[in-house]
Coordinates of N, CA and C in Angstrom, one line a residue:
S1 N 70.7 79.1 68.5 CA 70.0 79.6 69.7 C 70.6 80.9 70.1
A2 N 71.8 81.4 69.9 CA 72.3 82.7 70.0 C 72.0 83.7 69.1
A3 N 71.9 83.4 68.0 CA 71.3 83.9 66.6 C 69.9 84.5 66.8
S4 N 69.1 83.6 67.1 CA 67.8 83.8 67.3 C 67.3 84.7 68.5
D5 N 68.0 84.8 69.6 CA 67.9 85.5 70.8 C 69.1 86.1 71.4
P6 N 69.9 87.0 70.7 CA 71.3 87.5 70.8 C 71.4 88.0 72.6
M7 N 70.1 88.9 72.7 CA 70.3 89.7 73.7 C 68.8 89.3 75.0
Q8 N 69.2 88.3 75.6 CA 68.2 87.8 76.5 C 67.8 88.8 77.5
L9 N 66.3 88.6 77.6 CA 65.6 89.8 78.5 C 65.5 89.3 79.8
T10 N 66.1 89.9 80.8 CA 65.9 89.4 82.4 C 64.9 90.7 83.0
A11 N 63.7 90.4 83.4 CA 62.8 91.4 84.0 C 63.0 91.0 85.4
V12 N 62.7 92.3 85.9 CA 63.1 92.3 87.4 C 62.0 93.0 87.9
P13 N 60.8 92.5 88.5 CA 59.8 93.6 89.1 C 60.4 94.5 90.2
L14 N 60.4 95.7 89.7 CA 60.9 96.8 90.6 C 60.2 96.9 91.8
F15 N 58.6 96.8 92.0 CA 57.9 97.4 92.9 C 57.2 96.1 93.4
N16 N 57.3 95.0 92.9 CA 56.9 93.8 93.5 C 57.8 92.6 93.2
P17 N 58.7 92.7 93.9 CA 59.8 91.6 93.8 C 59.6 90.2 93.9
E18 N 58.7 90.0 94.6 CA 57.7 88.5 94.6 C 57.1 88.2 93.5
G19 N 56.4 89.0 92.6 CA 55.6 88.8 91.8 C 54.1 88.4 92.1
G20 N 53.7 88.7 93.5 CA 52.7 88.0 93.9 C 51.5 89.0 93.9
Y21 N 50.3 88.5 94.1 CA 49.1 89.2 94.3 C 48.8 89.9 95.4
A22 N 49.3 89.2 96.4 CA 49.2 89.8 98.0 C 49.9 91.0 98.1
T23 N 51.2 90.9 97.4 CA 52.0 92.2 97.6 C 51.6 93.4 97.0
Y24 N 50.7 93.1 95.7 CA 49.9 94.4 95.0 C 48.7 94.7 95.7
V25 N 48.0 93.8 96.3 CA 46.7 94.0 96.7 C 46.7 94.7 98.4
L26 N 47.6 94.0 99.0 CA 47.6 94.5 100.2 C 47.6 96.0 100.6
P27 N 48.6 96.9 100.0 CA 48.6 98.3 100.3 C 47.2 99.0 100.1
G28 N 46.5 98.5 99.0 CA 45.1 99.2 98.8 C 44.2 98.6 99.9
A29 N 44.5 97.4 100.4 CA 43.4 96.9 101.2 C 43.5 97.4 102.4
F30 N 44.9 97.9 103.0 CA 45.0 98.6 104.4 C 44.5 100.0 104.4
V31 N 44.3 100.5 103.2 CA 43.8 101.8 103.2 C 42.1 101.9 103.1
I32 N 41.7 100.7 102.7 CA 40.4 100.6 102.4 C 39.6 100.3 103.9
I33 N 40.5 99.4 104.8 CA 40.4 98.9 106.1 C 40.3 100.1 106.8
L34 N 41.2 100.9 106.8 CA 41.1 102.4 107.6 C 40.1 103.1 107.2
H35 N 39.6 103.2 105.8 CA 38.6 104.1 105.4 C 37.2 103.7 106.0
Q36 N 36.8 102.1 105.9 CA 35.7 101.6 106.5 C 35.5 101.6 108.1
I37 N 36.7 101.7 108.6 CA 36.7 101.7 110.2 C 36.3 103.0 110.6
L38 N 37.2 103.9 110.2 CA 36.7 105.4 110.6 C 35.2 105.8 109.9
L39 N 34.9 105.6 108.8 CA 33.5 105.8 108.4 C 32.4 105.3 109.2
I40 N 32.6 103.9 109.5 CA 31.6 103.4 110.4 C 31.6 103.9 111.7
A41 N 32.7 104.2 112.4 CA 32.9 104.6 113.6 C 32.1 106.0 113.7
V42 N 32.7 106.9 112.6 CA 32.0 108.4 112.9 C 30.4 108.3 112.6
G43 N 30.1 107.3 111.8 CA 28.6 106.9 111.5 C 27.8 106.9 112.9
L44 N 28.7 105.7 113.4 CA 27.8 105.2 114.7 C 27.7 106.4 115.8
L45 N 29.0 106.7 115.9 CA 29.1 107.8 117.0 C 28.2 108.9 116.7
G46 N 27.9 109.4 115.7 CA 27.0 110.5 115.2 C 25.4 110.1 115.5
T47 N 25.0 108.7 115.7 CA 23.8 108.5 115.7 C 23.6 107.7 117.3
L48 N 24.5 107.6 118.0 CA 24.3 107.2 119.5 C 23.7 108.3 120.2
P49 N 22.7 107.7 121.3 CA 22.4 108.8 122.3 C 23.5 109.7 123.0
G50 N 23.1 110.8 123.0 CA 24.3 111.6 123.8 C 25.1 112.3 122.9
A51 N 25.2 111.8 121.6 CA 26.0 112.5 120.6 C 26.0 114.0 120.4
D52 N 24.8 114.6 120.5 CA 24.7 115.9 120.3 C 25.2 116.8 121.5
P53 N 26.3 117.4 121.5 CA 26.8 118.5 122.7 C 25.7 119.6 123.3
T54 N 24.9 119.8 122.3 CA 23.8 120.9 122.5 C 22.8 120.2 123.7
E55 N 22.6 118.8 123.7 CA 21.7 118.2 124.5 C 22.0 118.1 125.8
K56 N 23.4 118.5 126.3 CA 24.0 118.2 127.7 C 23.3 119.3 128.6
A57 N 23.1 118.9 129.7 CA 22.4 120.0 130.6 C 23.6 120.5 131.5
T58 N 24.2 121.6 130.9 CA 25.3 122.4 131.5 C 25.0 123.8 131.3
D59 N 25.8 124.6 132.3 CA 25.6 125.8 132.3 C 26.4 126.5 130.9
D60 N 27.2 125.8 130.6 CA 28.4 126.2 129.5 C 27.4 126.3 128.1
P61 N 27.9 127.6 127.5 CA 27.2 127.8 126.2 C 27.4 126.6 125.1
S62 N 26.6 126.2 124.5 CA 26.8 125.1 123.5 C 27.4 125.9 122.3
P63 N 28.3 124.9 121.5 CA 29.1 125.2 120.6 C 28.0 125.5 119.3
G64 N 28.7 126.3 118.4 CA 27.9 126.8 117.2 C 28.0 125.4 116.3
P65 N 27.0 125.4 115.3 CA 27.1 124.3 114.2 C 28.7 124.0 113.5
L66 N 29.1 125.3 113.4 CA 30.6 125.1 112.7 C 31.3 124.5 113.5
A67 N 31.7 124.8 114.7 CA 32.5 124.7 115.7 C 32.4 123.1 116.1
T68 N 31.1 122.9 116.0 CA 30.8 121.4 116.5 C 31.3 120.3 115.3
V69 N 31.0 120.8 114.0 CA 31.5 120.1 113.0 C 33.0 119.9 112.9
L70 N 33.7 120.9 113.0 CA 35.2 121.3 112.8 C 35.8 120.4 114.2
G71 N 35.1 120.5 115.4 CA 35.6 119.8 116.6 C 35.5 118.4 116.3
K72 N 34.7 117.7 116.0 CA 34.6 116.4 115.7 C 35.4 115.9 114.6
M73 N 35.7 116.6 113.5 CA 36.7 116.2 112.7 C 38.2 116.2 112.9
L74 N 38.4 117.2 113.7 CA 39.8 117.3 114.5 C 39.9 116.3 115.4
A75 N 38.7 115.9 116.4 CA 38.9 114.7 117.1 C 39.2 113.6 116.7
Y76 N 38.6 113.1 115.5 CA 38.9 112.2 114.7 C 40.3 111.9 114.0
L77 N 40.8 113.1 113.9 CA 42.2 113.3 113.0 C 43.0 113.0 114.1
L78 N 42.8 113.5 115.4 CA 44.1 113.0 116.5 C 43.9 111.5 116.9
I79 N 42.6 110.8 116.7 CA 42.5 109.3 117.0 C 43.3 108.7 115.9
E80 N 43.3 109.0 114.7 CA 43.8 108.5 113.6 C 45.0 108.5 113.7
A81 N 45.7 109.6 114.1 CA 47.2 109.9 114.2 C 47.8 108.8 115.0
I82 N 47.1 107.8 115.8 CA 47.7 106.6 116.4 C 47.6 105.4 115.5
I83 N 46.2 105.4 115.0 CA 45.9 104.0 114.2 C 46.3 104.1 112.8
L84 N 46.6 105.3 112.1 CA 46.9 105.3 110.7 C 48.4 104.8 110.6
P85 N 49.4 105.2 111.4 CA 50.8 104.7 111.2 C 50.8 103.2 111.4
L86 N 50.1 102.8 112.3 CA 50.1 101.4 112.3 C 49.9 100.4 111.2
Y87 N 48.7 101.0 110.3 CA 48.4 100.2 109.2 C 49.2 100.5 108.1
L88 N 49.8 101.8 107.9 CA 50.4 102.3 106.5 C 52.0 102.3 106.7
I89 N 52.3 101.9 107.9 CA 54.0 102.1 108.1 C 54.4 100.7 108.7
A90 N 53.8 100.6 109.8 CA 54.3 99.2 110.9 C 53.8 97.7 109.9
L91 N 52.7 98.0 109.6 CA 52.0 96.5 109.1 C 52.7 96.4 107.4
P92 N 52.9 97.2 106.8 CA 53.5 96.8 105.5 C 55.2 96.5 105.8
Y93 N 55.6 96.9 106.8 CA 57.2 96.4 107.1 C 57.0 94.9 107.7
L94 N 56.0 94.5 108.5 CA 55.7 93.2 109.0 C 55.4 92.3 107.6
Y95 N 54.7 92.4 107.0 CA 54.2 91.6 105.7 C 55.5 91.7 104.7
G96 N 56.4 92.5 104.9 CA 57.5 92.4 103.8 C 57.1 93.1 102.4
L97 N 56.2 94.3 102.6 CA 55.9 94.9 101.3 C 57.0 95.9 100.9
P98 N 57.1 96.3 99.5 CA 58.1 97.3 99.6 C 58.0 98.5 99.9
R99 N 58.7 99.2 100.3 CA 58.4 100.6 101.3 C 59.8 101.4 100.6
L100 N 59.4 102.2 99.7 CA 60.6 103.0 99.0 C 60.2 104.7 99.5
G101 N 59.1 105.1 100.1 CA 58.5 106.2 100.4 C 59.0 106.6 101.8
G102 N 58.9 108.0 102.0 CA 59.1 108.2 103.5 C 57.9 108.5 104.2
V103 N 58.2 108.7 105.7 CA 57.1 108.8 106.4 C 56.3 110.1 106.6
I104 N 57.0 111.1 106.4 CA 56.6 112.6 106.3 C 55.6 112.6 105.3
P105 N 55.9 112.3 104.2 CA 54.8 112.8 103.0 C 53.4 111.8 103.1
I106 N 53.7 110.6 103.8 CA 52.7 109.7 103.9 C 51.6 110.5 105.2
L107 N 52.2 110.9 106.3 CA 51.4 111.5 107.3 C 50.7 112.9 106.5
I108 N 51.5 113.6 105.9 CA 51.1 114.9 105.2 C 49.9 114.4 104.4
F109 N 49.7 113.4 103.5 CA 48.7 112.8 102.9 C 47.6 112.6 103.6
A110 N 47.6 112.0 104.6 CA 46.9 111.5 105.5 C 45.8 112.3 106.2
V111 N 46.3 113.6 106.2 CA 45.4 114.7 106.8 C 44.5 114.8 105.9
P112 N 44.3 115.1 104.9 CA 42.9 115.3 104.0 C 42.1 114.0 104.1
F113 N 42.9 113.0 104.0 CA 42.2 111.6 104.0 C 41.4 111.3 105.1
V114 N 41.9 111.7 106.4 CA 41.1 111.6 107.5 C 40.0 112.5 107.6
L115 N 40.2 113.6 107.1 CA 39.3 114.8 107.3 C 38.0 114.3 106.2
S116 N 38.4 114.2 105.1 CA 37.3 113.8 104.1 C 36.6 112.7 104.7
I117 N 37.1 111.7 105.2 CA 36.3 110.5 105.7 C 35.3 111.0 107.1
S118 N 35.8 111.7 108.0 CA 35.2 112.2 108.9 C 34.2 113.0 108.5
G119 N 34.2 114.0 107.5 CA 33.2 114.6 107.0 C 31.9 113.9 106.4
L120 N 32.5 112.8 105.7 CA 31.6 111.8 104.9 C 30.7 111.1 106.0
G121 N 31.5 110.8 107.2 CA 30.9 110.0 108.2 C 29.7 110.8 108.9
L122 N 29.8 112.2 109.3 CA 29.1 112.9 109.7 C 27.6 113.0 109.0
V123 N 27.8 113.2 107.6 CA 26.9 113.2 106.7 C 26.0 111.9 106.8
V124 N 26.7 110.9 106.8 CA 26.0 109.5 106.8 C 25.2 109.7 108.2
A125 N 25.9 110.0 109.4 CA 25.1 109.9 110.6 C 23.7 110.9 110.5
A126 N 23.9 112.0 109.8 CA 22.7 112.8 110.0 C 21.8 112.5 108.8
T127 N 22.1 111.5 108.0 CA 21.1 111.0 107.1 C 20.3 109.6 107.6
F128 N 21.1 108.9 107.9 CA 20.3 107.4 108.6 C 19.9 107.5 109.7
K129 N 20.6 108.2 110.8 CA 20.1 108.8 112.3 C 20.0 107.4 112.9
K130 N 20.1 106.0 112.6 CA 19.8 105.1 113.5 C 21.4 104.1 113.3
P131 N 21.8 103.8 114.4 CA 23.2 102.8 114.4 C 22.9 101.6 113.4
L132 N 21.9 101.0 113.5 CA 21.6 99.8 112.8 C 22.0 100.1 111.2
S133 N 21.2 101.1 110.9 CA 21.2 101.5 109.3 C 22.8 101.9 108.9
V134 N 23.2 102.6 109.9 CA 24.7 103.0 109.6 C 25.4 101.6 109.4
Q135 N 25.3 100.7 110.0 CA 26.1 99.2 110.2 C 25.9 98.8 108.9
L136 N 24.7 98.5 108.5 CA 24.0 97.7 107.2 C 24.5 98.3 105.9
V137 N 24.5 99.6 105.8 CA 24.7 100.2 104.6 C 26.3 100.2 104.5
L138 N 27.1 100.6 105.4 CA 28.5 100.9 105.2 C 29.2 99.5 105.1
A139 N 28.5 98.5 105.8 CA 29.4 97.2 105.7 C 29.2 96.6 104.6
A140 N 27.7 96.8 103.7 CA 27.7 96.3 102.4 C 28.5 97.0 101.4
I141 N 28.9 98.4 101.6 CA 29.5 98.9 100.3 C 30.9 99.1 100.4
G142 N 31.4 98.4 101.4 CA 33.1 98.4 101.7 C 33.8 97.7 100.5
L143 N 33.3 96.5 100.0 CA 33.9 95.9 98.9 C 33.8 96.7 97.6
P144 N 32.4 97.0 97.2 CA 32.5 97.8 96.1 C 33.3 99.2 96.3
F145 N 33.5 99.9 97.4 CA 34.4 100.8 97.3 C 35.8 100.6 97.0
F146 N 36.3 99.3 97.5 CA 37.8 98.8 96.8 C 37.8 98.7 95.6
Y147 N 36.7 97.9 94.8 CA 36.8 97.7 93.5 C 36.8 99.1 92.5
L148 N 36.0 100.0 93.1 CA 35.9 101.3 92.4 C 36.9 102.1 92.5
A149 N 38.0 101.9 93.3 CA 39.3 102.6 93.3 C 40.3 102.3 92.1
G150 N 39.8 101.4 91.5 CA 40.9 100.9 90.4 C 42.1 100.3 90.6
F151 N 42.2 99.9 91.7 CA 43.2 99.2 92.4 C 43.3 97.4 91.8
A152 N 42.4 96.9 92.6 CA 42.0 95.3 92.1 C 41.5 95.1 90.9
W153 N 40.7 96.1 90.6 CA 39.9 95.8 89.3 C 40.5 97.3 88.3
P154 N 40.9 96.8 87.1 CA 41.4 98.0 86.2 C 40.6 99.2 86.1
T155 N 41.1 100.3 86.1 CA 40.2 101.4 85.8 C 39.7 101.5 84.5
E156 N 40.5 101.0 83.5 CA 40.3 101.0 82.0 C 38.6 100.2 81.7
V157 N 38.3 99.4 82.4 CA 37.2 98.5 82.2 C 36.0 99.1 83.2
I158 N 36.4 100.1 84.0 CA 35.2 100.8 84.8 C 34.6 101.9 83.8
P159 N 33.3 101.8 83.9 CA 32.5 102.8 83.0 C 32.8 104.4 83.4
P160 N 33.2 105.0 82.5 CA 33.4 106.3 82.8 C 32.6 107.4 83.8
A161 N 31.2 107.1 83.8 CA 30.4 107.6 84.7 C 30.4 106.8 85.7
V162 N 30.7 105.8 86.1 CA 31.0 105.3 87.5 C 32.1 105.5 88.1
H163 N 33.4 105.6 87.2 CA 34.7 106.3 87.7 C 34.4 107.8 88.4
V164 N 33.6 108.5 87.7 CA 33.6 110.0 88.0 C 33.0 109.9 89.3
V165 N 31.8 109.0 89.4 CA 31.1 109.0 90.7 C 32.0 108.4 91.8
S166 N 33.0 107.5 91.5 CA 33.8 106.9 92.5 C 34.9 107.9 93.1
L167 N 34.9 109.1 92.5 CA 35.9 110.2 92.7 C 35.2 110.6 94.0
L168 N 34.1 110.6 94.5 CA 33.4 111.2 95.5 C 33.7 110.6 96.9
V169 N 34.2 109.1 96.9 CA 34.5 108.4 97.8 C 36.1 108.5 98.2
P170 N 36.6 109.0 99.3 CA 38.0 109.1 99.7 C 38.8 108.2 99.4
S171 N 38.4 107.3 99.4 CA 39.4 105.8 99.4 C 39.8 105.8 98.0
T172 N 39.1 106.3 97.1 CA 39.7 106.1 95.6 C 40.8 107.1 95.2
S173 N 41.0 108.1 95.8 CA 42.2 108.7 95.7 C 43.2 108.5 96.7
A174 N 42.7 108.2 97.6 CA 43.6 107.8 99.0 C 44.5 106.6 98.4
I175 N 43.8 105.5 97.9 CA 44.5 104.2 97.7 C 45.5 104.5 96.6
N176 N 45.3 105.3 95.5 CA 46.3 105.6 94.7 C 47.4 106.4 95.0
G177 N 47.1 107.3 95.9 CA 48.1 108.2 96.6 C 49.0 107.5 97.4
F178 N 48.6 106.7 98.3 CA 49.0 106.2 99.5 C 50.1 105.3 98.9
T179 N 49.6 104.6 97.6 CA 50.4 103.5 97.0 C 51.8 103.9 96.4
R180 N 51.5 105.2 95.9 CA 52.5 105.8 95.0 C 53.5 106.6 96.1
L181 N 53.1 106.9 97.3 CA 54.0 107.7 97.9 C 54.8 106.3 98.9
A182 N 54.3 105.4 99.4 CA 54.7 104.5 100.1 C 55.6 103.3 99.4
Q183 N 55.0 102.5 98.3 CA 55.5 101.7 97.9 C 56.3 102.0 96.7
L184 N 56.1 102.9 95.9 CA 56.8 103.5 94.6 C 57.7 104.5 95.0
G185 N 57.6 105.1 96.1 CA 58.7 106.0 96.6 C 58.5 107.7 95.7
A186 N 57.2 107.8 95.6 CA 56.9 109.0 94.5 C 57.1 110.2 95.6
P187 N 57.4 111.6 95.2 CA 57.0 112.5 96.1 C 55.9 113.1 96.1
L188 N 55.8 114.0 97.2 CA 54.4 114.6 97.5 C 53.7 115.3 96.2
A189 N 54.7 115.7 95.4 CA 54.3 116.7 94.3 C 53.7 115.8 93.1
D190 N 54.0 114.3 93.2 CA 53.6 113.2 92.0 C 52.1 113.1 92.3
V191 N 51.6 113.3 93.5 CA 50.3 112.9 94.0 C 49.4 114.2 94.2
R192 N 49.9 115.2 93.4 CA 49.2 116.6 94.0 C 47.5 116.6 93.4
G193 N 47.2 116.0 92.6 CA 45.8 115.7 92.1 C 45.1 115.1 93.0
E194 N 45.5 113.9 93.6 CA 44.7 113.3 94.7 C 44.8 113.7 95.9
F195 N 45.9 114.5 96.1 CA 45.9 115.4 97.3 C 44.8 116.6 97.3
L196 N 44.9 117.5 96.3 CA 44.0 118.4 96.3 C 42.4 117.7 96.3
L197 N 42.4 116.7 95.3 CA 41.0 116.2 95.5 C 40.5 115.8 96.9
L198 N 41.2 115.3 97.6 CA 41.1 114.9 99.1 C 40.6 116.2 99.9
W199 N 41.4 117.1 99.9 CA 41.1 118.4 100.4 C 39.7 118.9 100.1
G200 N 39.2 118.8 98.4 CA 38.3 119.3 98.0 C 36.9 118.2 98.7
L201 N 37.3 117.2 98.8 CA 36.3 116.2 99.4 C 35.9 116.6 101.0
T202 N 37.0 117.3 101.8 CA 36.6 117.6 103.0 C 36.2 118.7 103.0
L203 N 36.2 119.6 102.2 CA 35.5 121.1 102.3 C 34.0 120.8 101.6
F204 N 33.7 119.7 100.7 CA 32.5 119.5 100.3 C 31.6 118.6 101.4
Y205 N 32.3 117.7 102.0 CA 31.4 117.0 102.9 C 31.3 117.5 104.5
G206 N 32.2 118.4 104.5 CA 32.4 119.4 105.9 C 31.3 120.4 105.8
S207 N 31.1 120.9 104.5 CA 30.1 122.1 104.3 C 28.5 121.4 104.3
I208 N 28.5 120.2 103.9 CA 26.9 119.5 104.0 C 26.9 119.1 105.4
A209 N 27.8 118.7 106.2 CA 27.6 118.5 107.4 C 27.3 119.7 108.4
W210 N 27.8 120.7 107.8 CA 27.4 121.7 108.5 C 26.1 122.5 108.3
I211 N 25.7 122.4 107.2 CA 24.1 122.6 106.7 C 23.2 121.7 107.2
L212 N 23.4 120.6 107.3 CA 22.5 119.4 108.4 C 22.5 119.7 109.5
E213 N 23.7 120.0 110.2 CA 23.7 120.4 111.4 C 22.9 121.7 111.8
V214 N 23.0 122.8 111.0 CA 22.1 124.0 111.2 C 20.8 123.8 110.8
R215 N 20.3 122.9 110.2 CA 19.0 122.5 109.9 C 18.5 121.6 111.2
R216 N 19.3 120.7 111.5 CA 18.8 120.0 112.5 C 18.3 120.7 114.0
R217 N 19.4 121.7 114.2 CA 19.2 122.7 115.4 C 17.9 123.8 115.1
R218 N 17.5 124.1 113.8 CA 16.4 124.8 113.7 C 15.2 123.9 114.0
V219 N 15.2 122.7 113.4 CA 14.2 121.8 113.7 C 13.9 121.5 115.2
A220 N 15.1 121.5 115.8 CA 14.9 121.1 117.3 C 14.5 122.3 118.2
S221 N 14.9 123.5 117.5 CA 14.3 124.7 118.2 C 12.9 124.9 118.1
V222 N 12.2 124.4 117.4 CA 10.8 124.6 117.0 C 9.8 124.1 118.2
P223 N 9.1 124.8 118.9 CA 8.3 124.2 120.0 C 7.6 123.0 119.2
S224 N 7.0 122.0 120.2 CA 6.3 120.9 119.7 C 4.9 121.3 119.1
W225 N 4.3 122.3 119.8 CA 3.0 122.7 119.6 C 3.0 123.3 118.2
A226 N 4.1 124.1 117.7 CA 4.3 124.7 116.3 C 4.5 123.7 115.5
A227 N 5.1 122.7 116.0 CA 5.6 121.7 114.7 C 4.2 120.9 114.5
S228 N 3.4 120.4 115.4 CA 2.0 120.0 115.2 C 1.2 120.8 114.3
D229 N 1.1 122.2 114.7 CA 0.2 123.1 113.7 C 0.6 122.9 112.3

């Protein structure tokens, strides 16, 4: 027996000590929950009556399109500053998940994550325009977003074209980035690609939201008799 196996291998899971599926999936599940909560909330708030600050009957000058978009995105960032640490710092501790990363890199990485989702939510609100449509569409695509991230479903078996499209969803880069920062203890430099991609999505969706806001105001400023003609 010793001759056939002179050096026995003792495998110790470094980042999943229990070897369970829940320990592997929960970190990504927390991120997708945050993603969908914020995305649906921004979409619903953008479609509710009174969501447009230019429609309020006040003597104060209404903010411009760019100020409106940036103001909403920063407001959602302040709200998530309370909610996000609960999901990514407190809950992993309560569930006994591996925690090798620091709090500061997680919070820094969360800034473009929240801003990109906010920009996407503004685009969704401007596209669907009705709260019911926002609820039905975003609730249905939450689970596909989770699998497209390549976390619970291997990236190698996802078609390349589908994987490229999935990069437009903030949760795809965020799940990989947050997992490596929080559970694997990677420094912020090791998730530089995901970090820059989230900033790119912030600029991309923020620009689209600004264009849609400018277009909406131009249509609203046209008199009804001119529109009918």
